[in-house]
Amino acid sequence: MNEIELAYVGIDVPDPGSLDGFFRDVIGLVPGDDPHTWRNDRKVHRLIVHEGERNDAAFVGFEATDEAAFDRAVARLGAAGFDTAGGDAEERKVQRLARTTAPWGVPVEIVLGLEDAPAPFSSTLVPGGFLTEGVGFGHSVFATTAFDESHRFLTEGLGLGQSDWLEMEIAAGIELEVRFYHCNARHHSLALAKAPFELPQRLHHLMFETKERDDVGAAFDRAWATDLGIPNGLGRHDNDGMFSFYVASPAGFQVEVGHGAKVVGDDWDGNRRYDRISAWGHQPLRTA
Ligand SMILES: [Fe+2]
């Protein structure tokens, strides 16, 4: 616990500028120094959008809390059969970087020393700011057909703990299975959905957690005022207890804005099956 945290996610889209308005004016992120990079706290970048045909997540970074944690993370991955290679630490604005590819097909980078931005963080749209201190920038959720091997990568390789899982029938004969993983007090920094077949996008959604509940409501109002899809209106998840909604980005993957999720401690004993996504709400509101 508390050796790594979610540092950043890279996204490839054909036109990086097509996401600028969404991240800035709907989600309330703040631009980084480099074009199409986004901050939600003091760090130099949390989302890195590049031009690419993929239209999907291009990489995921986990920041080790110190040098020894970095070495342990790399050694653990290697021992689990996921060898790492070097990468461009300078471009990511980190001191050290080791890279491997997760079984769900997205490169995962272990980094040390992600730089702070020159300017302090302040978002006029999210006046309370985002919850990131000691818990990483948020969470990311991927869908994969390589479910069991991905589970092994996350638990044996990255050393994440399984928080709990969701198993339910979403329609006659169609099962949904999602596993949730933590590396610190955030209920999940990453979750995996079992895909019945290869989906066009592996990235299902990114989540940003606000410190103030009203900042979720304000973000919902901004999303509602666009013509973007709202796959899930306001609701509260059953497992992590988060009050949130989901908006579809112009690139297709979704963004969840939430507040007030459960906190995971060393004494976490909640690893059990859930059979519903939400305690209330989260109804599909609008398709784009
Ligand atoms: Fe989520």
PDB file of C-alpha atoms and ligand atoms in Angstrom:
ATOM      1  CA  MET A   1       0.000   0.000   0.000  1.00  0.00           C
ATOM      2  CA  ASN A   2       1.026   3.592  -0.704  1.00  0.00           C
ATOM      3  CA  GLU A   3       4.050   2.707  -2.840  1.00  0.00           C
ATOM      4  CA  ILE A   4       2.629   3.835  -6.181  1.00  0.00           C
ATOM      5  CA  GLU A   5      -0.194   6.111  -7.290  1.00  0.00           C
ATOM      6  CA  LEU A   6      -1.905   6.877 -10.595  1.00  0.00           C
ATOM      7  CA  ALA A   7       0.263   9.617 -12.156  1.00  0.00           C
ATOM      8  CA  TYR A   8      -1.097  10.251 -15.645  1.00  0.00           C
ATOM      9  CA  VAL A   9      -2.916   8.811 -18.620  1.00  0.00           C
ATOM     10  CA  GLY A  10      -1.888   9.336 -22.241  1.00  0.00           C
ATOM     11  CA  ILE A  11      -4.582   9.535 -24.897  1.00  0.00           C
ATOM     12  CA  ASP A  12      -4.191   9.244 -28.672  1.00  0.00           C
ATOM     13  CA  VAL A  13      -6.846  10.892 -30.805  1.00  0.00           C
ATOM     14  CA  PRO A  14      -6.757  11.966 -34.465  1.00  0.00           C
ATOM     15  CA  ASP A  15      -7.259  15.628 -33.460  1.00  0.00           C
ATOM     16  CA  PRO A  16      -5.895  16.476 -29.965  1.00  0.00           C
ATOM     17  CA  GLY A  17      -7.555  19.891 -30.096  1.00  0.00           C
ATOM     18  CA  SER A  18     -10.978  18.224 -30.270  1.00  0.00           C
ATOM     19  CA  LEU A  19     -10.730  17.425 -26.539  1.00  0.00           C
ATOM     20  CA  ASP A  20      -9.512  20.860 -25.382  1.00  0.00           C
ATOM     21  CA  GLY A  21     -12.933  22.397 -24.797  1.00  0.00           C
ATOM     22  CA  PHE A  22     -14.199  19.253 -23.105  1.00  0.00           C
ATOM     23  CA  PHE A  23     -11.408  18.975 -20.532  1.00  0.00           C
ATOM     24  CA  ARG A  24     -11.234  22.758 -19.924  1.00  0.00           C
ATOM     25  CA  ASP A  25     -14.852  23.916 -20.020  1.00  0.00           C
ATOM     26  CA  VAL A  26     -16.796  20.808 -18.982  1.00  0.00           C
ATOM     27  CA  ILE A  27     -14.502  18.939 -16.590  1.00  0.00           C
ATOM     28  CA  GLY A  28     -12.724  22.074 -15.318  1.00  0.00           C
ATOM     29  CA  LEU A  29      -9.142  20.888 -15.798  1.00  0.00           C
ATOM     30  CA  VAL A  30      -6.354  23.415 -16.290  1.00  0.00           C
ATOM     31  CA  PRO A  31      -4.011  23.362 -19.307  1.00  0.00           C
ATOM     32  CA  GLY A  32      -0.403  22.317 -18.754  1.00  0.00           C
ATOM     33  CA  ASP A  33       2.591  24.005 -20.377  1.00  0.00           C
ATOM     34  CA  ASP A  34       2.648  21.666 -23.369  1.00  0.00           C
ATOM     35  CA  PRO A  35      -0.274  21.780 -25.798  1.00  0.00           C
ATOM     36  CA  HIS A  36      -3.130  19.357 -25.048  1.00  0.00           C
ATOM     37  CA  THR A  37      -1.820  18.419 -21.605  1.00  0.00           C
ATOM     38  CA  TRP A  38      -4.094  18.815 -18.583  1.00  0.00           C
ATOM     39  CA  ARG A  39      -3.699  19.272 -14.851  1.00  0.00           C
ATOM     40  CA  ASN A  40      -6.045  18.649 -11.940  1.00  0.00           C
ATOM     41  CA  ASP A  41      -3.571  19.529  -9.191  1.00  0.00           C
ATOM     42  CA  ARG A  42      -0.057  20.908  -8.667  1.00  0.00           C
ATOM     43  CA  LYS A  43       1.561  18.309 -10.949  1.00  0.00           C
ATOM     44  CA  VAL A  44       2.794  19.356 -14.383  1.00  0.00           C
ATOM     45  CA  HIS A  45       0.423  17.048 -16.282  1.00  0.00           C
ATOM     46  CA  ARG A  46      -2.178  14.392 -15.549  1.00  0.00           C
ATOM     47  CA  LEU A  47      -3.592  13.881 -19.058  1.00  0.00           C
ATOM     48  CA  ILE A  48      -1.326  13.923 -22.103  1.00  0.00           C
ATOM     49  CA  VAL A  49      -3.223  14.019 -25.393  1.00  0.00           C
ATOM     50  CA  HIS A  50      -1.269  13.210 -28.554  1.00  0.00           C
ATOM     51  CA  GLU A  51      -2.211  12.906 -32.203  1.00  0.00           C
ATOM     52  CA  GLY A  52      -2.752   9.273 -33.160  1.00  0.00           C
ATOM     53  CA  GLU A  53      -5.111   6.979 -35.023  1.00  0.00           C
ATOM     54  CA  ARG A  54      -5.835   4.884 -31.971  1.00  0.00           C
ATOM     55  CA  ASN A  55      -8.590   7.033 -30.402  1.00  0.00           C
ATOM     56  CA  ASP A  56      -7.900   5.355 -27.077  1.00  0.00           C
ATOM     57  CA  ALA A  57      -5.604   5.370 -24.067  1.00  0.00           C
ATOM     58  CA  ALA A  58      -1.979   5.248 -25.240  1.00  0.00           C
ATOM     59  CA  PHE A  59      -0.248   4.736 -21.877  1.00  0.00           C
ATOM     60  CA  VAL A  60      -0.855   4.831 -18.135  1.00  0.00           C
ATOM     61  CA  GLY A  61       1.697   6.100 -15.627  1.00  0.00           C
ATOM     62  CA  PHE A  62       2.067   5.102 -11.972  1.00  0.00           C
ATOM     63  CA  GLU A  63       4.351   7.229  -9.836  1.00  0.00           C
ATOM     64  CA  ALA A  64       6.421   5.516  -7.165  1.00  0.00           C
ATOM     65  CA  THR A  65       6.523   7.365  -3.866  1.00  0.00           C
ATOM     66  CA  ASP A  66      10.340   7.118  -3.608  1.00  0.00           C
ATOM     67  CA  GLU A  67      13.430   5.551  -5.171  1.00  0.00           C
ATOM     68  CA  ALA A  68      13.111   2.286  -3.226  1.00  0.00           C
ATOM     69  CA  ALA A  69       9.427   1.959  -4.163  1.00  0.00           C
ATOM     70  CA  PHE A  70      10.352   2.497  -7.833  1.00  0.00           C
ATOM     71  CA  ASP A  71      12.959  -0.292  -7.666  1.00  0.00           C
ATOM     72  CA  ARG A  72      10.530  -2.598  -5.882  1.00  0.00           C
ATOM     73  CA  ALA A  73       7.803  -1.953  -8.461  1.00  0.00           C
ATOM     74  CA  VAL A  74      10.133  -2.741 -11.371  1.00  0.00           C
ATOM     75  CA  ALA A  75      11.480  -5.864  -9.631  1.00  0.00           C
ATOM     76  CA  ARG A  76       7.944  -7.065  -8.815  1.00  0.00           C
ATOM     77  CA  LEU A  77       6.841  -6.668 -12.432  1.00  0.00           C
ATOM     78  CA  GLY A  78       9.909  -8.572 -13.639  1.00  0.00           C
ATOM     79  CA  ALA A  79       9.366 -11.386 -11.133  1.00  0.00           C
ATOM     80  CA  ALA A  80       5.770 -11.723 -12.377  1.00  0.00           C
ATOM     81  CA  GLY A  81       7.026 -12.070 -15.959  1.00  0.00           C
ATOM     82  CA  PHE A  82       6.453  -8.502 -17.123  1.00  0.00           C
ATOM     83  CA  ASP A  83       9.883  -7.191 -18.062  1.00  0.00           C
ATOM     84  CA  THR A  84      10.307  -3.439 -18.297  1.00  0.00           C
ATOM     85  CA  ALA A  85      12.375  -1.314 -20.653  1.00  0.00           C
ATOM     86  CA  GLY A  86      13.404   2.328 -20.428  1.00  0.00           C
ATOM     87  CA  GLY A  87      11.485   5.182 -22.002  1.00  0.00           C
ATOM     88  CA  ASP A  88      11.564   8.931 -22.473  1.00  0.00           C
ATOM     89  CA  ALA A  89      11.665  10.264 -18.907  1.00  0.00           C
ATOM     90  CA  GLU A  90      12.289  13.815 -20.104  1.00  0.00           C
ATOM     91  CA  GLU A  91       9.166  13.927 -22.240  1.00  0.00           C
ATOM     92  CA  ARG A  92       7.053  12.681 -19.336  1.00  0.00           C
ATOM     93  CA  LYS A  93       8.780  15.210 -17.009  1.00  0.00           C
ATOM     94  CA  VAL A  94       9.929  12.538 -14.570  1.00  0.00           C
ATOM     95  CA  GLN A  95      13.331  11.480 -13.184  1.00  0.00           C
ATOM     96  CA  ARG A  96      13.064   7.761 -13.908  1.00  0.00           C
ATOM     97  CA  LEU A  97      10.792   5.699 -16.136  1.00  0.00           C
ATOM     98  CA  ALA A  98      10.330   1.966 -16.768  1.00  0.00           C
ATOM     99  CA  ARG A  99       7.789   0.702 -19.257  1.00  0.00           C
ATOM    100  CA  THR A 100       5.984  -2.538 -19.948  1.00  0.00           C
ATOM    101  CA  THR A 101       2.759  -3.428 -21.736  1.00  0.00           C
ATOM    102  CA  ALA A 102      -0.229  -4.559 -19.723  1.00  0.00           C
ATOM    103  CA  PRO A 103      -2.146  -7.621 -20.935  1.00  0.00           C
ATOM    104  CA  TRP A 104      -5.051  -5.363 -21.926  1.00  0.00           C
ATOM    105  CA  GLY A 105      -2.735  -3.840 -24.541  1.00  0.00           C
ATOM    106  CA  VAL A 106      -1.936  -0.443 -23.030  1.00  0.00           C
ATOM    107  CA  PRO A 107       1.662   0.387 -22.033  1.00  0.00           C
ATOM    108  CA  VAL A 108       2.100   0.948 -18.289  1.00  0.00           C
ATOM    109  CA  GLU A 109       4.908   3.198 -17.065  1.00  0.00           C
ATOM    110  CA  ILE A 110       6.410   3.210 -13.580  1.00  0.00           C
ATOM    111  CA  VAL A 111       7.872   6.646 -12.944  1.00  0.00           C
ATOM    112  CA  LEU A 112       9.654   8.538 -10.219  1.00  0.00           C
ATOM    113  CA  GLY A 113       9.542  12.259  -9.506  1.00  0.00           C
ATOM    114  CA  LEU A 114       6.761  13.631 -11.704  1.00  0.00           C
ATOM    115  CA  GLU A 115       7.463  17.366 -11.810  1.00  0.00           C
ATOM    116  CA  ASP A 116       5.321  20.025 -10.231  1.00  0.00           C
ATOM    117  CA  ALA A 117       3.927  22.696 -12.556  1.00  0.00           C
ATOM    118  CA  PRO A 118       5.521  26.150 -12.300  1.00  0.00           C
ATOM    119  CA  ALA A 119       2.195  27.689 -11.273  1.00  0.00           C
ATOM    120  CA  PRO A 120      -0.006  26.575  -8.361  1.00  0.00           C
ATOM    121  CA  PHE A 121      -3.242  24.814  -9.275  1.00  0.00           C
ATOM    122  CA  SER A 122      -6.436  26.801  -9.459  1.00  0.00           C
ATOM    123  CA  SER A 123      -9.591  26.079 -11.464  1.00  0.00           C
ATOM    124  CA  THR A 124     -12.314  28.699 -11.545  1.00  0.00           C
ATOM    125  CA  LEU A 125     -14.814  25.976 -12.547  1.00  0.00           C
ATOM    126  CA  VAL A 126     -13.810  23.653  -9.689  1.00  0.00           C
ATOM    127  CA  PRO A 127     -13.150  26.095  -6.863  1.00  0.00           C
ATOM    128  CA  GLY A 128     -12.771  23.345  -4.230  1.00  0.00           C
ATOM    129  CA  GLY A 129     -10.140  21.560  -6.314  1.00  0.00           C
ATOM    130  CA  PHE A 130      -9.599  17.854  -6.873  1.00  0.00           C
ATOM    131  CA  LEU A 131      -8.713  15.160  -4.363  1.00  0.00           C
ATOM    132  CA  THR A 132      -5.253  13.873  -5.359  1.00  0.00           C
ATOM    133  CA  GLU A 133      -2.912  14.193  -2.369  1.00  0.00           C
ATOM    134  CA  GLY A 134      -1.478  10.745  -1.699  1.00  0.00           C
ATOM    135  CA  VAL A 135      -4.095   9.055  -3.907  1.00  0.00           C
ATOM    136  CA  GLY A 136      -3.075   9.901  -7.484  1.00  0.00           C
ATOM    137  CA  PHE A 137      -5.053  11.961  -9.963  1.00  0.00           C
ATOM    138  CA  GLY A 138      -8.177   9.776 -10.073  1.00  0.00           C
ATOM    139  CA  HIS A 139      -8.994   6.401 -11.559  1.00  0.00           C
ATOM    140  CA  SER A 140      -9.094   4.745 -14.941  1.00  0.00           C
ATOM    141  CA  VAL A 141     -11.195   1.815 -16.109  1.00  0.00           C
ATOM    142  CA  PHE A 142     -10.338  -0.515 -18.980  1.00  0.00           C
ATOM    143  CA  ALA A 143     -12.253  -3.249 -20.770  1.00  0.00           C
ATOM    144  CA  THR A 144     -10.382  -6.358 -21.826  1.00  0.00           C
ATOM    145  CA  THR A 145     -10.819  -9.895 -23.066  1.00  0.00           C
ATOM    146  CA  ALA A 146      -7.517 -10.762 -21.305  1.00  0.00           C
ATOM    147  CA  PHE A 147      -9.256 -10.511 -17.939  1.00  0.00           C
ATOM    148  CA  ASP A 148      -7.428 -13.144 -15.864  1.00  0.00           C
ATOM    149  CA  GLU A 149      -3.944 -12.255 -17.111  1.00  0.00           C
ATOM    150  CA  SER A 150      -4.702  -8.556 -16.536  1.00  0.00           C
ATOM    151  CA  HIS A 151      -5.782  -9.386 -12.978  1.00  0.00           C
ATOM    152  CA  ARG A 152      -2.455 -11.156 -12.436  1.00  0.00           C
ATOM    153  CA  PHE A 153      -0.567  -8.182 -13.911  1.00  0.00           C
ATOM    154  CA  LEU A 154      -2.277  -5.795 -11.511  1.00  0.00           C
ATOM    155  CA  THR A 155      -2.026  -7.888  -8.356  1.00  0.00           C
ATOM    156  CA  GLU A 156       1.259  -9.820  -8.746  1.00  0.00           C
ATOM    157  CA  GLY A 157       3.021  -7.368 -11.078  1.00  0.00           C
ATOM    158  CA  LEU A 158       1.906  -3.935  -9.853  1.00  0.00           C
ATOM    159  CA  GLY A 159       1.104  -5.104  -6.343  1.00  0.00           C
ATOM    160  CA  LEU A 160      -2.396  -3.608  -6.283  1.00  0.00           C
ATOM    161  CA  GLY A 161      -4.986  -4.951  -3.866  1.00  0.00           C
ATOM    162  CA  GLN A 162      -8.419  -6.003  -5.076  1.00  0.00           C
ATOM    163  CA  SER A 163     -10.971  -3.795  -3.325  1.00  0.00           C
ATOM    164  CA  ASP A 164     -14.090  -5.707  -4.392  1.00  0.00           C
ATOM    165  CA  TRP A 165     -15.855  -6.844  -7.544  1.00  0.00           C
ATOM    166  CA  LEU A 166     -19.111  -6.454  -9.413  1.00  0.00           C
ATOM    167  CA  GLU A 167     -20.875  -9.385 -11.023  1.00  0.00           C
ATOM    168  CA  MET A 168     -24.363  -8.968 -12.390  1.00  0.00           C
ATOM    169  CA  GLU A 169     -26.612  -9.825 -15.285  1.00  0.00           C
ATOM    170  CA  ILE A 170     -27.178  -6.577 -17.208  1.00  0.00           C
ATOM    171  CA  ALA A 171     -29.534  -8.187 -19.731  1.00  0.00           C
ATOM    172  CA  ALA A 172     -30.827 -11.704 -20.309  1.00  0.00           C
ATOM    173  CA  GLY A 173     -27.740 -13.883 -20.640  1.00  0.00           C
ATOM    174  CA  ILE A 174     -25.306 -10.943 -20.565  1.00  0.00           C
ATOM    175  CA  GLU A 175     -22.993 -10.859 -17.561  1.00  0.00           C
ATOM    176  CA  LEU A 176     -21.052  -7.819 -16.415  1.00  0.00           C
ATOM    177  CA  GLU A 177     -17.933  -8.457 -14.349  1.00  0.00           C
ATOM    178  CA  VAL A 178     -15.725  -5.627 -13.084  1.00  0.00           C
ATOM    179  CA  ARG A 179     -12.824  -5.865 -10.636  1.00  0.00           C
ATOM    180  CA  PHE A 180     -11.603  -2.856  -8.660  1.00  0.00           C
ATOM    181  CA  TYR A 181      -8.017  -2.348  -7.455  1.00  0.00           C
ATOM    182  CA  HIS A 182      -6.345   0.004  -4.977  1.00  0.00           C
ATOM    183  CA  CYS A 183      -2.774   1.042  -4.216  1.00  0.00           C
ATOM    184  CA  ASN A 184      -3.601   3.657  -1.562  1.00  0.00           C
ATOM    185  CA  ALA A 185      -6.612   5.144   0.209  1.00  0.00           C
ATOM    186  CA  ARG A 186      -8.523   5.687  -3.048  1.00  0.00           C
ATOM    187  CA  HIS A 187     -11.051   2.839  -3.358  1.00  0.00           C
ATOM    188  CA  HIS A 188      -9.800   2.076  -6.847  1.00  0.00           C
ATOM    189  CA  SER A 189      -7.099   3.628  -8.981  1.00  0.00           C
ATOM    190  CA  LEU A 190      -7.845   1.151 -11.740  1.00  0.00           C
ATOM    191  CA  ALA A 191     -10.703  -1.185 -12.590  1.00  0.00           C
ATOM    192  CA  LEU A 192     -11.075  -3.864 -15.236  1.00  0.00           C
ATOM    193  CA  ALA A 193     -14.248  -4.822 -17.026  1.00  0.00           C
ATOM    194  CA  LYS A 194     -14.430  -8.233 -18.689  1.00  0.00           C
ATOM    195  CA  ALA A 195     -15.143  -7.643 -22.373  1.00  0.00           C
ATOM    196  CA  PRO A 196     -17.025 -10.351 -24.297  1.00  0.00           C
ATOM    197  CA  PHE A 197     -14.996  -9.460 -27.421  1.00  0.00           C
ATOM    198  CA  GLU A 198     -12.310  -6.894 -28.392  1.00  0.00           C
ATOM    199  CA  LEU A 199     -13.883  -3.452 -28.114  1.00  0.00           C
ATOM    200  CA  PRO A 200     -12.793  -0.487 -30.264  1.00  0.00           C
ATOM    201  CA  GLN A 201     -11.728   1.403 -27.128  1.00  0.00           C
ATOM    202  CA  ARG A 202      -9.990  -0.211 -24.192  1.00  0.00           C
ATOM    203  CA  LEU A 203     -10.388   2.931 -22.078  1.00  0.00           C
ATOM    204  CA  HIS A 204     -13.932   2.978 -20.703  1.00  0.00           C
ATOM    205  CA  HIS A 205     -13.597   6.009 -18.448  1.00  0.00           C
ATOM    206  CA  LEU A 206     -11.408   8.297 -16.396  1.00  0.00           C
ATOM    207  CA  MET A 207     -12.562   9.599 -13.014  1.00  0.00           C
ATOM    208  CA  PHE A 208     -11.773  12.920 -11.343  1.00  0.00           C
ATOM    209  CA  GLU A 209     -12.809  13.339  -7.696  1.00  0.00           C
ATOM    210  CA  THR A 210     -13.682  16.795  -6.419  1.00  0.00           C
ATOM    211  CA  LYS A 211     -13.125  17.823  -2.823  1.00  0.00           C
ATOM    212  CA  GLU A 212     -16.532  19.517  -2.655  1.00  0.00           C
ATOM    213  CA  ARG A 213     -19.810  17.770  -3.454  1.00  0.00           C
ATOM    214  CA  ASP A 214     -21.243  20.902  -5.082  1.00  0.00           C
ATOM    215  CA  ASP A 215     -18.431  20.838  -7.639  1.00  0.00           C
ATOM    216  CA  VAL A 216     -19.912  17.575  -8.979  1.00  0.00           C
ATOM    217  CA  GLY A 217     -23.284  19.249  -9.387  1.00  0.00           C
ATOM    218  CA  ALA A 218     -21.746  22.242 -11.147  1.00  0.00           C
ATOM    219  CA  ALA A 219     -19.858  19.897 -13.508  1.00  0.00           C
ATOM    220  CA  PHE A 220     -23.125  18.088 -14.220  1.00  0.00           C
ATOM    221  CA  ASP A 221     -24.759  21.410 -15.134  1.00  0.00           C
ATOM    222  CA  ARG A 222     -21.897  22.220 -17.516  1.00  0.00           C
ATOM    223  CA  ALA A 223     -22.120  18.762 -19.133  1.00  0.00           C
ATOM    224  CA  TRP A 224     -25.910  19.076 -19.422  1.00  0.00           C
ATOM    225  CA  ALA A 225     -25.514  22.406 -21.209  1.00  0.00           C
ATOM    226  CA  THR A 226     -23.515  20.734 -24.000  1.00  0.00           C
ATOM    227  CA  ASP A 227     -24.846  18.232 -26.518  1.00  0.00           C
ATOM    228  CA  LEU A 228     -22.501  15.515 -25.279  1.00  0.00           C
ATOM    229  CA  GLY A 229     -23.900  12.152 -24.241  1.00  0.00           C
ATOM    230  CA  ILE A 230     -24.662  11.634 -20.551  1.00  0.00           C
ATOM    231  CA  PRO A 231     -24.413   7.839 -20.208  1.00  0.00           C
ATOM    232  CA  ASN A 232     -25.144   8.085 -16.472  1.00  0.00           C
ATOM    233  CA  GLY A 233     -26.809  10.932 -14.615  1.00  0.00           C
ATOM    234  CA  LEU A 234     -26.146  11.671 -10.962  1.00  0.00           C
ATOM    235  CA  GLY A 235     -26.098   8.631  -8.727  1.00  0.00           C
ATOM    236  CA  ARG A 236     -24.206   6.812  -6.026  1.00  0.00           C
ATOM    237  CA  HIS A 237     -22.153   3.675  -6.672  1.00  0.00           C
ATOM    238  CA  ASP A 238     -22.884   0.749  -4.397  1.00  0.00           C
ATOM    239  CA  ASN A 239     -19.313  -0.467  -3.948  1.00  0.00           C
ATOM    240  CA  ASP A 240     -17.134   2.639  -3.584  1.00  0.00           C
ATOM    241  CA  GLY A 241     -20.031   4.833  -2.430  1.00  0.00           C
ATOM    242  CA  MET A 242     -19.096   7.589  -4.849  1.00  0.00           C
ATOM    243  CA  PHE A 243     -21.612  10.292  -5.761  1.00  0.00           C
ATOM    244  CA  SER A 244     -20.991  10.940  -9.459  1.00  0.00           C
ATOM    245  CA  PHE A 245     -22.141  11.224 -13.039  1.00  0.00           C
ATOM    246  CA  TYR A 246     -20.628  10.224 -16.403  1.00  0.00           C
ATOM    247  CA  VAL A 247     -20.274  12.358 -19.515  1.00  0.00           C
ATOM    248  CA  ALA A 248     -19.137  11.003 -22.890  1.00  0.00           C
ATOM    249  CA  SER A 249     -16.060  12.792 -24.231  1.00  0.00           C
ATOM    250  CA  PRO A 250     -15.954  13.797 -27.907  1.00  0.00           C
ATOM    251  CA  ALA A 251     -13.522  10.866 -28.380  1.00  0.00           C
ATOM    252  CA  GLY A 252     -16.040   8.325 -27.074  1.00  0.00           C
ATOM    253  CA  PHE A 253     -14.478   7.299 -23.761  1.00  0.00           C
ATOM    254  CA  GLN A 254     -16.311   8.646 -20.730  1.00  0.00           C
ATOM    255  CA  VAL A 255     -15.331  10.866 -17.832  1.00  0.00           C
ATOM    256  CA  GLU A 256     -16.799  10.367 -14.368  1.00  0.00           C
ATOM    257  CA  VAL A 257     -16.819  13.344 -12.012  1.00  0.00           C
ATOM    258  CA  GLY A 258     -17.416  12.284  -8.433  1.00  0.00           C
ATOM    259  CA  HIS A 259     -17.078  13.012  -4.755  1.00  0.00           C
ATOM    260  CA  GLY A 260     -17.095  11.243  -1.421  1.00  0.00           C
ATOM    261  CA  ALA A 261     -15.922   7.709  -2.182  1.00  0.00           C
ATOM    262  CA  LYS A 262     -15.011   5.250   0.558  1.00  0.00           C
ATOM    263  CA  VAL A 263     -11.469   5.415   1.904  1.00  0.00           C
ATOM    264  CA  VAL A 264      -9.421   2.207   1.923  1.00  0.00           C
ATOM    265  CA  GLY A 265      -7.127   1.594   4.893  1.00  0.00           C
ATOM    266  CA  ASP A 266      -4.748  -1.225   5.818  1.00  0.00           C
ATOM    267  CA  ASP A 267      -7.651  -2.877   7.611  1.00  0.00           C
ATOM    268  CA  TRP A 268      -9.832  -3.004   4.441  1.00  0.00           C
ATOM    269  CA  ASP A 269     -12.098  -6.041   4.631  1.00  0.00           C
ATOM    270  CA  GLY A 270     -14.636  -5.058   1.981  1.00  0.00           C
ATOM    271  CA  ASN A 271     -13.398  -7.400  -0.760  1.00  0.00           C
ATOM    272  CA  ARG A 272     -16.703  -8.931  -1.702  1.00  0.00           C
ATOM    273  CA  ARG A 273     -19.054  -9.280  -4.630  1.00  0.00           C
ATOM    274  CA  TYR A 274     -21.561  -6.541  -5.472  1.00  0.00           C
ATOM    275  CA  ASP A 275     -24.547  -7.296  -7.668  1.00  0.00           C
ATOM    276  CA  ARG A 276     -25.581  -3.779  -8.633  1.00  0.00           C
ATOM    277  CA  ILE A 277     -23.616  -0.832 -10.010  1.00  0.00           C
ATOM    278  CA  SER A 278     -25.451   1.840  -8.097  1.00  0.00           C
ATOM    279  CA  ALA A 279     -27.331   2.249  -4.835  1.00  0.00           C
ATOM    280  CA  TRP A 280     -29.457   4.848  -6.640  1.00  0.00           C
ATOM    281  CA  GLY A 281     -29.382   6.962  -9.793  1.00  0.00           C
ATOM    282  CA  HIS A 282     -26.847   6.751 -12.649  1.00  0.00           C
ATOM    283  CA  GLN A 283     -29.702   6.374 -15.170  1.00  0.00           C
ATOM    284  CA  PRO A 284     -28.739   6.775 -18.851  1.00  0.00           C
ATOM    285  CA  LEU A 285     -29.840  10.341 -19.570  1.00  0.00           C
ATOM    286  CA  ARG A 286     -28.817  11.245 -23.077  1.00  0.00           C
ATOM    287  CA  THR A 287     -27.028   9.808 -26.083  1.00  0.00           C
ATOM    288  CA  ALA A 288     -24.936  12.156 -28.179  1.00  0.00           C
TER     289      ALA A 288
HETATM  290 FE    FE B   1     -15.525   5.013 -12.091  1.00  0.00          FE
END
